[in-house]
CSV table of C-alpha atoms in Angstrom, one decimal:
chain,number,residue,atom,x,y,z
A,21,UNK,CA,120.7,23.5,-36.8
A,22,UNK,CA,118.7,23.3,-33.6
A,23,UNK,CA,117.2,26.7,-34.1
A,24,UNK,CA,117.5,30.3,-33.0
A,25,UNK,CA,115.0,31.7,-30.4
A,26,UNK,CA,112.5,34.3,-31.5
A,27,UNK,CA,110.5,36.6,-29.2
A,28,UNK,CA,107.4,36.0,-31.4
A,29,UNK,CA,104.0,34.9,-30.4
A,30,UNK,CA,102.2,31.9,-31.9
A,31,UNK,CA,99.4,29.4,-31.5
A,32,UNK,CA,98.6,29.3,-27.7
A,33,UNK,CA,97.3,25.7,-28.3
A,34,UNK,CA,101.0,24.8,-28.3
A,35,UNK,CA,101.5,25.8,-24.6
A,36,UNK,CA,102.7,22.9,-22.4
A,37,UNK,CA,100.1,22.5,-19.7
A,38,UNK,CA,101.0,20.9,-16.4
A,39,UNK,CA,98.5,19.2,-14.1
A,40,UNK,CA,99.6,18.4,-10.6
A,41,UNK,CA,99.3,14.7,-9.7
A,42,UNK,CA,97.7,13.2,-6.7
A,43,UNK,CA,101.0,12.4,-4.9
A,44,UNK,CA,102.6,15.8,-5.6
A,45,UNK,CA,104.0,17.7,-2.7
A,46,UNK,CA,106.1,14.9,-1.3
A,47,UNK,CA,108.2,16.0,1.7
A,48,UNK,CA,111.8,14.9,0.9
A,49,UNK,CA,113.5,16.7,3.7
A,50,UNK,CA,114.9,13.4,5.0
A,51,UNK,CA,116.8,13.0,1.7
A,52,UNK,CA,117.6,16.7,1.1
A,53,UNK,CA,118.4,17.9,4.6
A,54,UNK,CA,116.7,20.9,6.2
A,55,UNK,CA,119.2,23.7,5.7
A,56,UNK,CA,118.9,26.4,3.1
A,57,UNK,CA,121.0,25.5,0.0
A,58,UNK,CA,121.5,21.9,1.1
A,59,UNK,CA,120.6,20.8,-2.5
A,60,UNK,CA,121.1,22.2,-6.0
A,61,UNK,CA,119.3,19.9,-8.4
A,62,UNK,CA,117.3,16.7,-8.6
A,63,UNK,CA,116.4,14.3,-11.4
A,64,UNK,CA,114.1,11.4,-11.6
A,65,UNK,CA,114.5,8.8,-14.4
A,66,UNK,CA,112.0,6.1,-14.0
A,67,UNK,CA,112.9,4.3,-10.8
A,68,UNK,CA,116.1,6.3,-10.2
A,69,UNK,CA,116.4,9.6,-8.4
A,70,UNK,CA,119.5,11.7,-8.2
A,71,UNK,CA,120.2,14.9,-6.4
A,72,UNK,CA,123.2,17.3,-5.9
A,73,UNK,CA,124.3,17.5,-2.2
A,74,UNK,CA,126.1,20.8,-2.2
A,75,UNK,CA,127.3,20.3,1.4
A,76,UNK,CA,129.4,17.3,0.5
A,77,UNK,CA,130.0,18.2,-3.2
A,78,UNK,CA,128.6,14.9,-4.3
A,79,UNK,CA,125.6,13.4,-6.2
A,80,UNK,CA,123.4,11.0,-4.2
A,81,UNK,CA,121.3,8.3,-5.8
A,82,UNK,CA,118.0,6.9,-4.5
A,83,UNK,CA,115.5,4.4,-6.0
A,84,UNK,CA,111.7,4.5,-6.3
A,85,UNK,CA,110.0,1.1,-5.9
A,86,UNK,CA,107.6,2.1,-8.7
A,87,UNK,CA,108.7,4.3,-11.6
A,88,UNK,CA,107.6,7.9,-11.4
A,89,UNK,CA,105.4,7.1,-8.5
A,90,UNK,CA,106.0,9.5,-5.6
A,91,UNK,CA,103.9,7.3,-3.2
A,92,UNK,CA,106.3,4.4,-3.7
A,93,UNK,CA,109.2,3.5,-1.4
A,94,UNK,CA,112.3,5.7,-1.7
A,95,UNK,CA,115.6,3.8,-0.9
A,96,UNK,CA,119.1,5.1,-0.7
A,97,UNK,CA,121.4,3.5,-3.3
A,98,UNK,CA,124.8,5.3,-3.3
A,99,UNK,CA,126.9,8.4,-3.5
A,100,UNK,CA,129.5,9.7,-6.0
A,101,UNK,CA,132.9,10.8,-5.0
A,102,UNK,CA,133.6,14.6,-4.4
A,103,UNK,CA,133.4,16.5,-7.7
A,104,UNK,CA,133.6,20.0,-6.3
A,105,UNK,CA,131.0,22.8,-6.7
A,106,UNK,CA,127.9,21.6,-8.7
A,107,UNK,CA,124.8,23.6,-9.3
A,108,UNK,CA,123.0,21.6,-12.0
A,109,UNK,CA,123.3,18.1,-13.6
A,110,UNK,CA,122.0,16.2,-16.6
A,111,UNK,CA,122.5,12.5,-17.5
A,112,UNK,CA,123.0,11.2,-21.0
A,113,UNK,CA,120.2,9.1,-22.4
A,114,UNK,CA,122.1,5.9,-21.9
A,115,UNK,CA,123.2,6.8,-18.4
A,116,UNK,CA,127.0,6.5,-19.2
A,117,UNK,CA,127.7,10.2,-18.7
A,118,UNK,CA,126.8,12.9,-16.2
A,119,UNK,CA,127.0,16.6,-17.2
A,120,UNK,CA,127.4,19.1,-14.4
A,121,UNK,CA,127.7,22.9,-14.3
A,122,UNK,CA,129.5,24.6,-11.5
A,123,UNK,CA,128.6,28.1,-10.2
A,124,UNK,CA,128.0,29.3,-13.7
A,125,UNK,CA,131.1,29.2,-15.8
A,126,UNK,CA,131.9,25.6,-16.9
A,127,UNK,CA,130.0,22.5,-17.9
A,128,UNK,CA,131.9,19.2,-17.0
A,129,UNK,CA,131.3,15.7,-18.4
A,130,UNK,CA,131.9,12.8,-16.0
A,131,UNK,CA,131.9,9.2,-17.1
A,132,UNK,CA,130.1,6.3,-15.3
A,133,UNK,CA,131.7,2.9,-15.7
A,134,UNK,CA,128.3,1.3,-15.0
A,135,UNK,CA,125.4,3.2,-16.6
A,136,UNK,CA,123.1,5.0,-14.1
A,137,UNK,CA,125.2,3.9,-11.1
A,138,UNK,CA,126.4,7.1,-9.5
A,139,UNK,CA,128.9,5.3,-7.3
A,140,UNK,CA,130.9,4.4,-10.4
A,141,UNK,CA,131.2,8.0,-11.5
A,142,UNK,CA,134.8,9.0,-12.3
A,143,UNK,CA,135.4,12.2,-10.3
A,144,UNK,CA,137.9,13.4,-12.9
A,145,UNK,CA,136.0,15.1,-15.7
A,146,UNK,CA,136.6,13.7,-19.2
A,147,UNK,CA,135.6,16.9,-21.0
A,148,UNK,CA,134.6,20.5,-20.2
A,149,UNK,CA,133.0,23.4,-21.9
A,150,UNK,CA,133.6,27.0,-20.7
A,151,UNK,CA,130.5,29.1,-20.9
A,152,UNK,CA,130.7,32.9,-21.7
A,153,UNK,CA,132.2,34.8,-18.9
A,154,UNK,CA,130.7,38.2,-19.9
A,155,UNK,CA,127.5,38.5,-18.0
A,156,UNK,CA,126.1,36.4,-15.2
A,157,UNK,CA,125.1,32.8,-15.8
A,158,UNK,CA,122.3,32.9,-13.4
A,159,UNK,CA,119.8,30.1,-14.0
A,160,UNK,CA,119.8,26.7,-15.5
A,161,UNK,CA,121.3,24.5,-18.2
A,162,UNK,CA,119.9,21.5,-20.0
A,163,UNK,CA,120.4,19.4,-23.2
A,164,UNK,CA,118.0,18.3,-25.9
A,165,UNK,CA,116.6,14.8,-26.3
A,166,UNK,CA,119.5,13.4,-28.4
A,167,UNK,CA,122.4,15.3,-26.8
A,168,UNK,CA,123.1,17.5,-29.8
A,169,UNK,CA,122.4,20.8,-28.2
A,170,UNK,CA,123.2,22.4,-24.8
A,171,UNK,CA,121.1,25.3,-23.5
A,172,UNK,CA,121.8,27.7,-20.7
A,173,UNK,CA,120.3,30.9,-19.3
A,174,UNK,CA,122.1,34.1,-18.4
A,175,UNK,CA,122.0,37.9,-18.2
A,176,UNK,CA,124.0,39.4,-21.0
A,177,UNK,CA,126.7,41.9,-19.9
A,178,UNK,CA,125.4,44.6,-22.2
A,179,UNK,CA,122.0,44.5,-20.4
A,180,UNK,CA,122.0,42.8,-17.1
A,181,UNK,CA,118.3,42.8,-16.8
A,182,UNK,CA,117.7,41.1,-20.2
A,183,UNK,CA,117.1,37.4,-20.0
A,184,UNK,CA,119.1,35.5,-22.6
A,185,UNK,CA,119.3,31.9,-23.7
A,186,UNK,CA,122.6,30.6,-25.0
A,187,UNK,CA,122.8,27.5,-27.2
A,188,UNK,CA,125.8,25.3,-28.3
A,189,UNK,CA,125.1,22.8,-30.9
A,190,UNK,CA,127.2,19.6,-30.6
A,191,UNK,CA,128.0,17.9,-33.9
A,192,UNK,CA,128.6,14.6,-32.0
A,193,UNK,CA,126.0,13.8,-29.4
A,194,UNK,CA,127.1,14.4,-25.8
A,195,UNK,CA,130.6,15.3,-27.0
A,196,UNK,CA,131.5,18.8,-25.6
A,197,UNK,CA,134.6,19.1,-27.8
A,198,UNK,CA,132.3,19.3,-30.9
A,199,UNK,CA,130.5,22.4,-29.7
A,200,UNK,CA,129.9,25.0,-32.4
A,201,UNK,CA,129.6,28.8,-32.1
A,202,UNK,CA,127.4,30.3,-29.5
A,203,UNK,CA,123.9,31.2,-30.5
A,204,UNK,CA,122.3,33.6,-28.0
A,205,UNK,CA,119.0,35.5,-28.0
A,206,UNK,CA,117.5,38.2,-25.8
A,207,UNK,CA,114.1,37.0,-24.6
A,208,UNK,CA,113.1,40.1,-22.7
A,209,UNK,CA,110.2,41.0,-25.0
A,210,UNK,CA,108.6,37.6,-24.4
A,211,UNK,CA,109.4,36.7,-20.8
A,212,UNK,CA,110.6,38.1,-17.5
A,213,UNK,CA,113.8,37.1,-15.8
A,214,UNK,CA,114.8,33.5,-16.7
A,215,UNK,CA,114.5,31.2,-13.8
A,216,UNK,CA,114.9,27.5,-13.9
A,217,UNK,CA,114.0,25.7,-17.2
A,218,UNK,CA,114.2,22.5,-19.0
A,219,UNK,CA,113.8,21.0,-22.5
A,220,UNK,CA,110.8,18.8,-23.3
A,221,UNK,CA,110.5,16.5,-26.3
A,222,UNK,CA,107.0,15.2,-26.7
A,223,UNK,CA,104.9,14.1,-29.7
A,224,UNK,CA,107.9,14.7,-32.0
A,225,UNK,CA,108.0,18.4,-31.0
A,226,UNK,CA,110.6,20.3,-29.0
A,227,UNK,CA,109.8,22.7,-26.2
A,228,UNK,CA,111.6,24.9,-23.7
A,229,UNK,CA,109.6,25.6,-20.5
A,230,UNK,CA,110.7,28.3,-18.1
A,231,UNK,CA,109.6,29.0,-14.5
A,232,UNK,CA,108.6,32.5,-13.6
A,233,UNK,CA,107.2,32.5,-10.0
A,234,UNK,CA,104.1,30.3,-10.1
A,235,UNK,CA,103.8,30.6,-13.9
A,236,UNK,CA,105.6,28.7,-16.6
A,237,UNK,CA,106.3,30.0,-20.1
A,238,UNK,CA,106.5,27.9,-23.2
A,239,UNK,CA,108.6,28.1,-26.4
A,240,UNK,CA,108.2,25.6,-29.2
A,241,UNK,CA,110.6,24.9,-32.0
A,242,UNK,CA,109.1,25.8,-35.4
A,243,UNK,CA,111.4,25.2,-38.2
A,244,UNK,CA,114.6,26.9,-37.1
A,245,UNK,CA,112.9,29.3,-34.7
A,246,UNK,CA,111.8,29.0,-31.1
A,247,UNK,CA,108.4,30.7,-30.9
A,248,UNK,CA,107.0,32.1,-27.7
A,249,UNK,CA,103.6,30.5,-26.9
A,250,UNK,CA,102.6,32.2,-23.7
A,251,UNK,CA,102.1,31.4,-20.0
A,252,UNK,CA,100.2,28.9,-17.9
A,253,UNK,CA,99.9,28.5,-14.1
A,254,UNK,CA,102.3,26.1,-12.4
A,255,UNK,CA,100.3,25.9,-9.2
A,256,UNK,CA,103.2,25.9,-6.7
A,257,UNK,CA,106.1,28.2,-6.2
A,258,UNK,CA,109.1,26.3,-7.6
A,259,UNK,CA,112.8,26.4,-7.1
A,260,UNK,CA,113.9,24.1,-9.9
A,261,UNK,CA,112.1,22.5,-12.9
A,262,UNK,CA,113.0,19.5,-15.0
A,263,UNK,CA,111.3,17.0,-17.2
A,264,UNK,CA,111.5,13.3,-17.6
A,265,UNK,CA,113.2,11.9,-20.7
A,266,UNK,CA,109.9,10.8,-22.3
A,267,UNK,CA,108.3,14.2,-21.7
A,268,UNK,CA,105.4,12.7,-19.6
A,269,UNK,CA,106.2,14.4,-16.3
A,270,UNK,CA,107.7,17.7,-15.1
A,271,UNK,CA,109.0,18.0,-11.5
A,272,UNK,CA,109.7,21.1,-9.4
A,273,UNK,CA,111.0,21.7,-5.9
A,274,UNK,CA,109.4,24.0,-3.3
A,275,UNK,CA,110.2,24.8,0.3
A,276,UNK,CA,108.5,25.9,3.4
A,277,UNK,CA,109.6,27.0,6.8
A,278,UNK,CA,112.8,28.9,7.6
A,279,UNK,CA,114.8,30.9,8.2
A,280,UNK,CA,117.2,28.2,9.5
A,281,UNK,CA,115.2,25.0,9.1
A,282,UNK,CA,113.3,24.2,5.9
A,283,UNK,CA,111.0,21.5,4.6
A,284,UNK,CA,111.6,20.6,0.9
A,285,UNK,CA,108.6,19.5,-1.2
A,286,UNK,CA,108.8,17.6,-4.5
A,287,UNK,CA,106.0,18.5,-6.9
A,288,UNK,CA,105.0,16.3,-9.9
A,289,UNK,CA,103.0,17.4,-13.0
A,290,UNK,CA,101.5,15.4,-15.8
A,291,UNK,CA,102.4,17.0,-19.2
A,292,UNK,CA,99.8,17.7,-21.9
A,293,UNK,CA,100.1,19.8,-25.0
């Protein structure tokens, strides 16, 4: 059991603290484009960087010459085939599968014939999991460190203003067909509207970290309960948030300019507990 989520407070020493790195605020408009909504998600895994290009319904891949170093050289690697509407994505630990959610109703699993090489992604999904259609799936989705749980945020239909987290446990890692019953919990007594979030596994502990404007809010798994630990300043207005597999870094995306032309900025934070 991966745990239910409780709206209880606990030891604030368990808050995930994020310290902005020296190379944070990298302008990636060349890679992302300059229009509003030209991207939907971005992931960095060591020397690999992926982002969803919503304009072409593809996932693009770039490389960093030095792992996790935003001052290093960024080079275009390749692009997947067209996979339709994608809002968020998540790679399996071994890079053999890509999980994508569309505009809020379904998670799809795509296989890569060569691990981590997005150009080898099979554009026909091998599996799918339909998320609850009652209510609005209006934020993010992620998976835990070993692929045995899938999390997503939404507003429950019985209370559209109540932020809710849904969890599906997978009895076989990364196998959507083995999803159990939905576990959902109203978080409104602990947090505001759920924005983007991700799962962090660090020092053998499990965390969920949510954005709320320039703040982030931390839940830590204690036994079978996710306990609310409080808020800490994020430092920059973020659009999306995600963590590296090792839990060492968290990234977010901000933008400036508008209303027709934007600059997209990539922020990097060092994680400490």
